[in-house]
Amino acid sequence: MKRKFLLFIANSFIFGMLFLVLVTPMHAAARDITPDSIVKVVNETRVQNGLPQLIMNETLSQAAYNKAVDMQTYGYWSHTNPVTTATGWSFIQATGYAYTNAGENLAKDYISVQGVLRGWLTSPTHRSVLLSSKYSQTGIGVLYYTQNGVEKALVVQLFASPYQQQTTVISSSLTVAFERFLASILL
């Protein structure tokens, strides 16, 4: 009888532990949401859609982090600060980064990098920014916070193409032709 009771207890314990493992959802930690993990999944998605990978830019990352801190400091969730009217573009310009095109994606209340990506891809506006061929560089800022005992992340991803000053190069054959034209007029 004692042996049956011990066997019952042991089986109940094993079954209970197995039940907990199978039923309890596995959650990634919010701390797994990092600039590197974000750029990795974003670039994988871009490549799957026939686009080049984005290059991580430290200046854009600083601007993204500054935007995240601003959102936390002023307690807003928007592309525009309701008090100062600063936008993601304001934070890019404040770093001195010159760009021709820029975009911004925001995410909050996520606990996994896959959740962030899924949120952006299911939103037509965020998806179009993430999959735009107009951008070649990115910067990412991440802040962590606790809500109802669960650690979560606030993510700001900035996208841009750096401004490159256009220079005009006149070919030597054009220069020679122009010099001949001038010589024919002056002679």
PDB file of C-alpha atoms in Angstrom:
ATOM      1  CA  MET A   1       0.000   0.000   0.000  1.00  0.00           C
ATOM      2  CA  LYS A   2       2.796   2.343   0.936  1.00  0.00           C
ATOM      3  CA  ARG A   3       4.581   1.535  -2.336  1.00  0.00           C
ATOM      4  CA  LYS A   4       1.431   2.289  -4.373  1.00  0.00           C
ATOM      5  CA  PHE A   5       1.013   5.593  -2.548  1.00  0.00           C
ATOM      6  CA  LEU A   6       4.627   6.614  -3.241  1.00  0.00           C
ATOM      7  CA  LEU A   7       4.271   5.592  -6.880  1.00  0.00           C
ATOM      8  CA  PHE A   8       1.059   7.640  -7.116  1.00  0.00           C
ATOM      9  CA  ILE A   9       2.817  10.694  -5.596  1.00  0.00           C
ATOM     10  CA  ALA A  10       5.810  10.325  -7.926  1.00  0.00           C
ATOM     11  CA  ASN A  11       3.612   9.951 -11.017  1.00  0.00           C
ATOM     12  CA  SER A  12       1.458  12.893  -9.940  1.00  0.00           C
ATOM     13  CA  PHE A  13       4.558  15.040  -9.481  1.00  0.00           C
ATOM     14  CA  ILE A  14       5.967  14.064 -12.893  1.00  0.00           C
ATOM     15  CA  PHE A  15       2.587  14.573 -14.596  1.00  0.00           C
ATOM     16  CA  GLY A  16       2.146  17.923 -12.838  1.00  0.00           C
ATOM     17  CA  MET A  17       5.590  19.160 -13.893  1.00  0.00           C
ATOM     18  CA  LEU A  18       5.023  17.990 -17.473  1.00  0.00           C
ATOM     19  CA  PHE A  19       1.644  19.750 -17.480  1.00  0.00           C
ATOM     20  CA  LEU A  20       3.235  22.999 -16.281  1.00  0.00           C
ATOM     21  CA  VAL A  21       5.946  22.836 -18.939  1.00  0.00           C
ATOM     22  CA  LEU A  22       3.445  22.165 -21.732  1.00  0.00           C
ATOM     23  CA  VAL A  23       0.767  24.618 -20.629  1.00  0.00           C
ATOM     24  CA  THR A  24       2.857  27.544 -19.387  1.00  0.00           C
ATOM     25  CA  PRO A  25       3.607  29.858 -22.314  1.00  0.00           C
ATOM     26  CA  MET A  26       7.261  30.411 -23.043  1.00  0.00           C
ATOM     27  CA  HIS A  27       7.974  34.145 -23.048  1.00  0.00           C
ATOM     28  CA  ALA A  28      11.117  35.726 -24.342  1.00  0.00           C
ATOM     29  CA  ALA A  29      12.558  38.324 -22.055  1.00  0.00           C
ATOM     30  CA  ALA A  30      12.123  41.965 -23.042  1.00  0.00           C
ATOM     31  CA  ARG A  31      15.892  42.340 -22.593  1.00  0.00           C
ATOM     32  CA  ASP A  32      16.243  40.166 -25.711  1.00  0.00           C
ATOM     33  CA  ILE A  33      14.893  43.152 -27.653  1.00  0.00           C
ATOM     34  CA  THR A  34      18.116  44.951 -28.509  1.00  0.00           C
ATOM     35  CA  PRO A  35      19.201  47.160 -31.396  1.00  0.00           C
ATOM     36  CA  ASP A  36      21.185  44.218 -32.801  1.00  0.00           C
ATOM     37  CA  SER A  37      18.254  41.789 -32.566  1.00  0.00           C
ATOM     38  CA  ILE A  38      15.909  44.331 -34.187  1.00  0.00           C
ATOM     39  CA  VAL A  39      18.233  45.100 -37.100  1.00  0.00           C
ATOM     40  CA  LYS A  40      18.796  41.350 -37.597  1.00  0.00           C
ATOM     41  CA  VAL A  41      15.088  40.512 -38.035  1.00  0.00           C
ATOM     42  CA  VAL A  42      14.407  43.688 -40.022  1.00  0.00           C
ATOM     43  CA  ASN A  43      17.262  42.905 -42.427  1.00  0.00           C
ATOM     44  CA  GLU A  44      16.138  39.281 -42.779  1.00  0.00           C
ATOM     45  CA  THR A  45      12.664  40.554 -43.707  1.00  0.00           C
ATOM     46  CA  ARG A  46      14.058  43.100 -46.175  1.00  0.00           C
ATOM     47  CA  VAL A  47      16.201  40.458 -47.901  1.00  0.00           C
ATOM     48  CA  GLN A  48      13.189  38.107 -48.121  1.00  0.00           C
ATOM     49  CA  ASN A  49      11.393  40.951 -49.910  1.00  0.00           C
ATOM     50  CA  GLY A  50      14.225  41.611 -52.378  1.00  0.00           C
ATOM     51  CA  LEU A  51      15.611  44.693 -50.615  1.00  0.00           C
ATOM     52  CA  PRO A  52      19.155  45.414 -49.453  1.00  0.00           C
ATOM     53  CA  GLN A  53      20.041  45.214 -45.790  1.00  0.00           C
ATOM     54  CA  LEU A  54      20.119  48.407 -43.755  1.00  0.00           C
ATOM     55  CA  ILE A  55      23.430  49.551 -42.302  1.00  0.00           C
ATOM     56  CA  MET A  56      23.378  50.375 -38.591  1.00  0.00           C
ATOM     57  CA  ASN A  57      24.413  54.003 -38.055  1.00  0.00           C
ATOM     58  CA  GLU A  58      25.533  55.152 -34.594  1.00  0.00           C
ATOM     59  CA  THR A  59      24.349  58.738 -35.125  1.00  0.00           C
ATOM     60  CA  LEU A  60      20.858  57.526 -36.056  1.00  0.00           C
ATOM     61  CA  SER A  61      20.934  55.165 -33.059  1.00  0.00           C
ATOM     62  CA  GLN A  62      21.701  58.103 -30.776  1.00  0.00           C
ATOM     63  CA  ALA A  63      18.804  60.052 -32.307  1.00  0.00           C
ATOM     64  CA  ALA A  64      16.481  57.039 -31.830  1.00  0.00           C
ATOM     65  CA  TYR A  65      17.551  56.617 -28.215  1.00  0.00           C
ATOM     66  CA  ASN A  66      17.057  60.341 -27.567  1.00  0.00           C
ATOM     67  CA  LYS A  67      13.539  60.076 -29.032  1.00  0.00           C
ATOM     68  CA  ALA A  68      12.759  57.090 -26.763  1.00  0.00           C
ATOM     69  CA  VAL A  69      13.978  59.012 -23.695  1.00  0.00           C
ATOM     70  CA  ASP A  70      11.895  62.025 -24.772  1.00  0.00           C
ATOM     71  CA  MET A  71       8.767  59.866 -25.066  1.00  0.00           C
ATOM     72  CA  GLN A  72       9.379  58.397 -21.619  1.00  0.00           C
ATOM     73  CA  THR A  73      10.207  61.785 -20.059  1.00  0.00           C
ATOM     74  CA  TYR A  74       7.151  63.556 -21.458  1.00  0.00           C
ATOM     75  CA  GLY A  75       4.869  60.514 -21.166  1.00  0.00           C
ATOM     76  CA  TYR A  76       3.570  60.418 -24.733  1.00  0.00           C
ATOM     77  CA  TRP A  77       3.162  57.745 -27.368  1.00  0.00           C
ATOM     78  CA  SER A  78       3.284  59.429 -30.754  1.00  0.00           C
ATOM     79  CA  HIS A  79       5.585  60.441 -33.569  1.00  0.00           C
ATOM     80  CA  THR A  80       5.240  64.030 -32.310  1.00  0.00           C
ATOM     81  CA  ASN A  81       5.886  65.326 -28.789  1.00  0.00           C
ATOM     82  CA  PRO A  82       2.651  67.138 -27.806  1.00  0.00           C
ATOM     83  CA  VAL A  83       4.556  69.663 -25.666  1.00  0.00           C
ATOM     84  CA  THR A  84       7.662  70.494 -27.716  1.00  0.00           C
ATOM     85  CA  THR A  85       6.324  69.329 -31.144  1.00  0.00           C
ATOM     86  CA  ALA A  86       9.629  67.492 -31.697  1.00  0.00           C
ATOM     87  CA  THR A  87       9.434  64.612 -34.173  1.00  0.00           C
ATOM     88  CA  GLY A  88      11.800  61.779 -35.018  1.00  0.00           C
ATOM     89  CA  TRP A  89      13.174  64.039 -37.730  1.00  0.00           C
ATOM     90  CA  SER A  90      13.936  66.702 -35.097  1.00  0.00           C
ATOM     91  CA  PHE A  91      16.050  64.193 -33.190  1.00  0.00           C
ATOM     92  CA  ILE A  92      17.906  63.186 -36.367  1.00  0.00           C
ATOM     93  CA  GLN A  93      18.648  66.818 -37.214  1.00  0.00           C
ATOM     94  CA  ALA A  94      19.806  67.532 -33.639  1.00  0.00           C
ATOM     95  CA  THR A  95      22.593  64.956 -34.078  1.00  0.00           C
ATOM     96  CA  GLY A  96      23.838  66.674 -37.248  1.00  0.00           C
ATOM     97  CA  TYR A  97      22.989  63.710 -39.490  1.00  0.00           C
ATOM     98  CA  ALA A  98      22.074  65.078 -42.934  1.00  0.00           C
ATOM     99  CA  TYR A  99      19.553  62.979 -44.844  1.00  0.00           C
ATOM    100  CA  THR A 100      17.515  62.948 -48.022  1.00  0.00           C
ATOM    101  CA  ASN A 101      14.797  60.576 -46.767  1.00  0.00           C
ATOM    102  CA  ALA A 102      13.864  59.552 -43.244  1.00  0.00           C
ATOM    103  CA  GLY A 103      11.222  57.413 -41.554  1.00  0.00           C
ATOM    104  CA  GLU A 104      10.330  56.207 -38.077  1.00  0.00           C
ATOM    105  CA  ASN A 105       8.755  53.103 -36.563  1.00  0.00           C
ATOM    106  CA  LEU A 106       7.733  52.904 -32.903  1.00  0.00           C
ATOM    107  CA  ALA A 107       6.849  49.869 -30.795  1.00  0.00           C
ATOM    108  CA  LYS A 108       5.951  49.429 -27.134  1.00  0.00           C
ATOM    109  CA  ASP A 109       4.511  46.846 -24.762  1.00  0.00           C
ATOM    110  CA  TYR A 110       6.371  44.000 -26.468  1.00  0.00           C
ATOM    111  CA  ILE A 111       8.359  41.302 -24.722  1.00  0.00           C
ATOM    112  CA  SER A 112       9.992  39.698 -27.800  1.00  0.00           C
ATOM    113  CA  VAL A 113      11.762  40.868 -30.934  1.00  0.00           C
ATOM    114  CA  GLN A 114       9.446  38.679 -33.032  1.00  0.00           C
ATOM    115  CA  GLY A 115       6.457  40.461 -31.472  1.00  0.00           C
ATOM    116  CA  VAL A 116       7.901  43.840 -32.445  1.00  0.00           C
ATOM    117  CA  LEU A 117       8.497  42.689 -36.028  1.00  0.00           C
ATOM    118  CA  ARG A 118       5.026  41.096 -36.251  1.00  0.00           C
ATOM    119  CA  GLY A 119       3.457  44.353 -35.014  1.00  0.00           C
ATOM    120  CA  TRP A 120       5.268  46.407 -37.646  1.00  0.00           C
ATOM    121  CA  LEU A 121       4.532  43.990 -40.486  1.00  0.00           C
ATOM    122  CA  THR A 122       0.799  43.838 -39.728  1.00  0.00           C
ATOM    123  CA  SER A 123       0.518  47.643 -39.786  1.00  0.00           C
ATOM    124  CA  PRO A 124       0.446  48.902 -43.411  1.00  0.00           C
ATOM    125  CA  THR A 125       2.171  52.185 -42.502  1.00  0.00           C
ATOM    126  CA  HIS A 126       4.950  50.578 -40.450  1.00  0.00           C
ATOM    127  CA  ARG A 127       5.389  47.838 -43.057  1.00  0.00           C
ATOM    128  CA  SER A 128       5.831  50.395 -45.842  1.00  0.00           C
ATOM    129  CA  VAL A 129       8.548  52.188 -43.852  1.00  0.00           C
ATOM    130  CA  LEU A 130      10.334  48.941 -42.962  1.00  0.00           C
ATOM    131  CA  LEU A 131      10.232  47.703 -46.577  1.00  0.00           C
ATOM    132  CA  SER A 132      10.990  51.000 -48.313  1.00  0.00           C
ATOM    133  CA  SER A 133      13.836  51.056 -50.815  1.00  0.00           C
ATOM    134  CA  LYS A 134      14.379  54.752 -49.994  1.00  0.00           C
ATOM    135  CA  TYR A 135      16.401  53.908 -46.877  1.00  0.00           C
ATOM    136  CA  SER A 136      19.943  52.559 -46.612  1.00  0.00           C
ATOM    137  CA  GLN A 137      20.733  53.173 -42.926  1.00  0.00           C
ATOM    138  CA  THR A 138      19.002  52.662 -39.605  1.00  0.00           C
ATOM    139  CA  GLY A 139      19.368  53.552 -35.957  1.00  0.00           C
ATOM    140  CA  ILE A 140      17.577  51.893 -33.063  1.00  0.00           C
ATOM    141  CA  GLY A 141      16.933  53.014 -29.497  1.00  0.00           C
ATOM    142  CA  VAL A 142      15.468  50.676 -26.862  1.00  0.00           C
ATOM    143  CA  LEU A 143      14.259  51.514 -23.340  1.00  0.00           C
ATOM    144  CA  TYR A 144      13.026  48.908 -20.854  1.00  0.00           C
ATOM    145  CA  TYR A 145      10.225  49.417 -18.354  1.00  0.00           C
ATOM    146  CA  THR A 146       8.041  47.318 -16.077  1.00  0.00           C
ATOM    147  CA  GLN A 147       4.262  47.229 -16.442  1.00  0.00           C
ATOM    148  CA  ASN A 148       2.148  45.134 -14.054  1.00  0.00           C
ATOM    149  CA  GLY A 149       5.253  43.211 -13.021  1.00  0.00           C
ATOM    150  CA  VAL A 150       6.242  42.357 -16.599  1.00  0.00           C
ATOM    151  CA  GLU A 151       9.328  43.867 -18.169  1.00  0.00           C
ATOM    152  CA  LYS A 152       8.642  45.335 -21.617  1.00  0.00           C
ATOM    153  CA  ALA A 153      10.494  47.381 -24.202  1.00  0.00           C
ATOM    154  CA  LEU A 154       9.888  50.678 -25.962  1.00  0.00           C
ATOM    155  CA  VAL A 155      11.567  50.689 -29.391  1.00  0.00           C
ATOM    156  CA  VAL A 156      12.299  53.585 -31.733  1.00  0.00           C
ATOM    157  CA  GLN A 157      13.696  52.662 -35.145  1.00  0.00           C
ATOM    158  CA  LEU A 158      14.782  55.463 -37.446  1.00  0.00           C
ATOM    159  CA  PHE A 159      15.411  54.903 -41.139  1.00  0.00           C
ATOM    160  CA  ALA A 160      17.329  57.254 -43.428  1.00  0.00           C
ATOM    161  CA  SER A 161      19.412  57.771 -46.496  1.00  0.00           C
ATOM    162  CA  PRO A 162      22.343  60.066 -45.915  1.00  0.00           C
ATOM    163  CA  TYR A 163      22.539  63.285 -47.874  1.00  0.00           C
ATOM    164  CA  GLN A 164      25.334  63.157 -50.398  1.00  0.00           C
ATOM    165  CA  GLN A 165      26.279  66.378 -52.095  1.00  0.00           C
ATOM    166  CA  GLN A 166      26.034  66.080 -55.856  1.00  0.00           C
ATOM    167  CA  THR A 167      29.131  67.051 -57.744  1.00  0.00           C
ATOM    168  CA  THR A 168      29.177  67.678 -61.459  1.00  0.00           C
ATOM    169  CA  VAL A 169      32.066  66.229 -63.365  1.00  0.00           C
ATOM    170  CA  ILE A 170      32.673  67.567 -66.849  1.00  0.00           C
ATOM    171  CA  SER A 171      34.339  65.049 -69.055  1.00  0.00           C
ATOM    172  CA  SER A 172      37.597  66.026 -70.687  1.00  0.00           C
ATOM    173  CA  SER A 173      36.142  65.482 -74.184  1.00  0.00           C
ATOM    174  CA  LEU A 174      33.369  67.961 -73.406  1.00  0.00           C
ATOM    175  CA  THR A 175      35.934  70.435 -72.113  1.00  0.00           C
ATOM    176  CA  VAL A 176      38.029  70.062 -75.301  1.00  0.00           C
ATOM    177  CA  ALA A 177      34.935  70.536 -77.489  1.00  0.00           C
ATOM    178  CA  PHE A 178      33.986  73.668 -75.534  1.00  0.00           C
ATOM    179  CA  GLU A 179      37.515  75.059 -75.854  1.00  0.00           C
ATOM    180  CA  ARG A 180      37.411  74.485 -79.662  1.00  0.00           C
ATOM    181  CA  PHE A 181      34.030  76.215 -79.846  1.00  0.00           C
ATOM    182  CA  LEU A 182      35.368  79.219 -77.940  1.00  0.00           C
ATOM    183  CA  ALA A 183      38.475  79.330 -80.122  1.00  0.00           C
ATOM    184  CA  SER A 184      36.353  79.338 -83.298  1.00  0.00           C
ATOM    185  CA  ILE A 185      34.278  82.259 -82.032  1.00  0.00           C
ATOM    186  CA  LEU A 186      37.242  84.294 -80.887  1.00  0.00           C
ATOM    187  CA  LEU A 187      39.330  83.799 -84.031  1.00  0.00           C
TER     188      LEU A 187
END
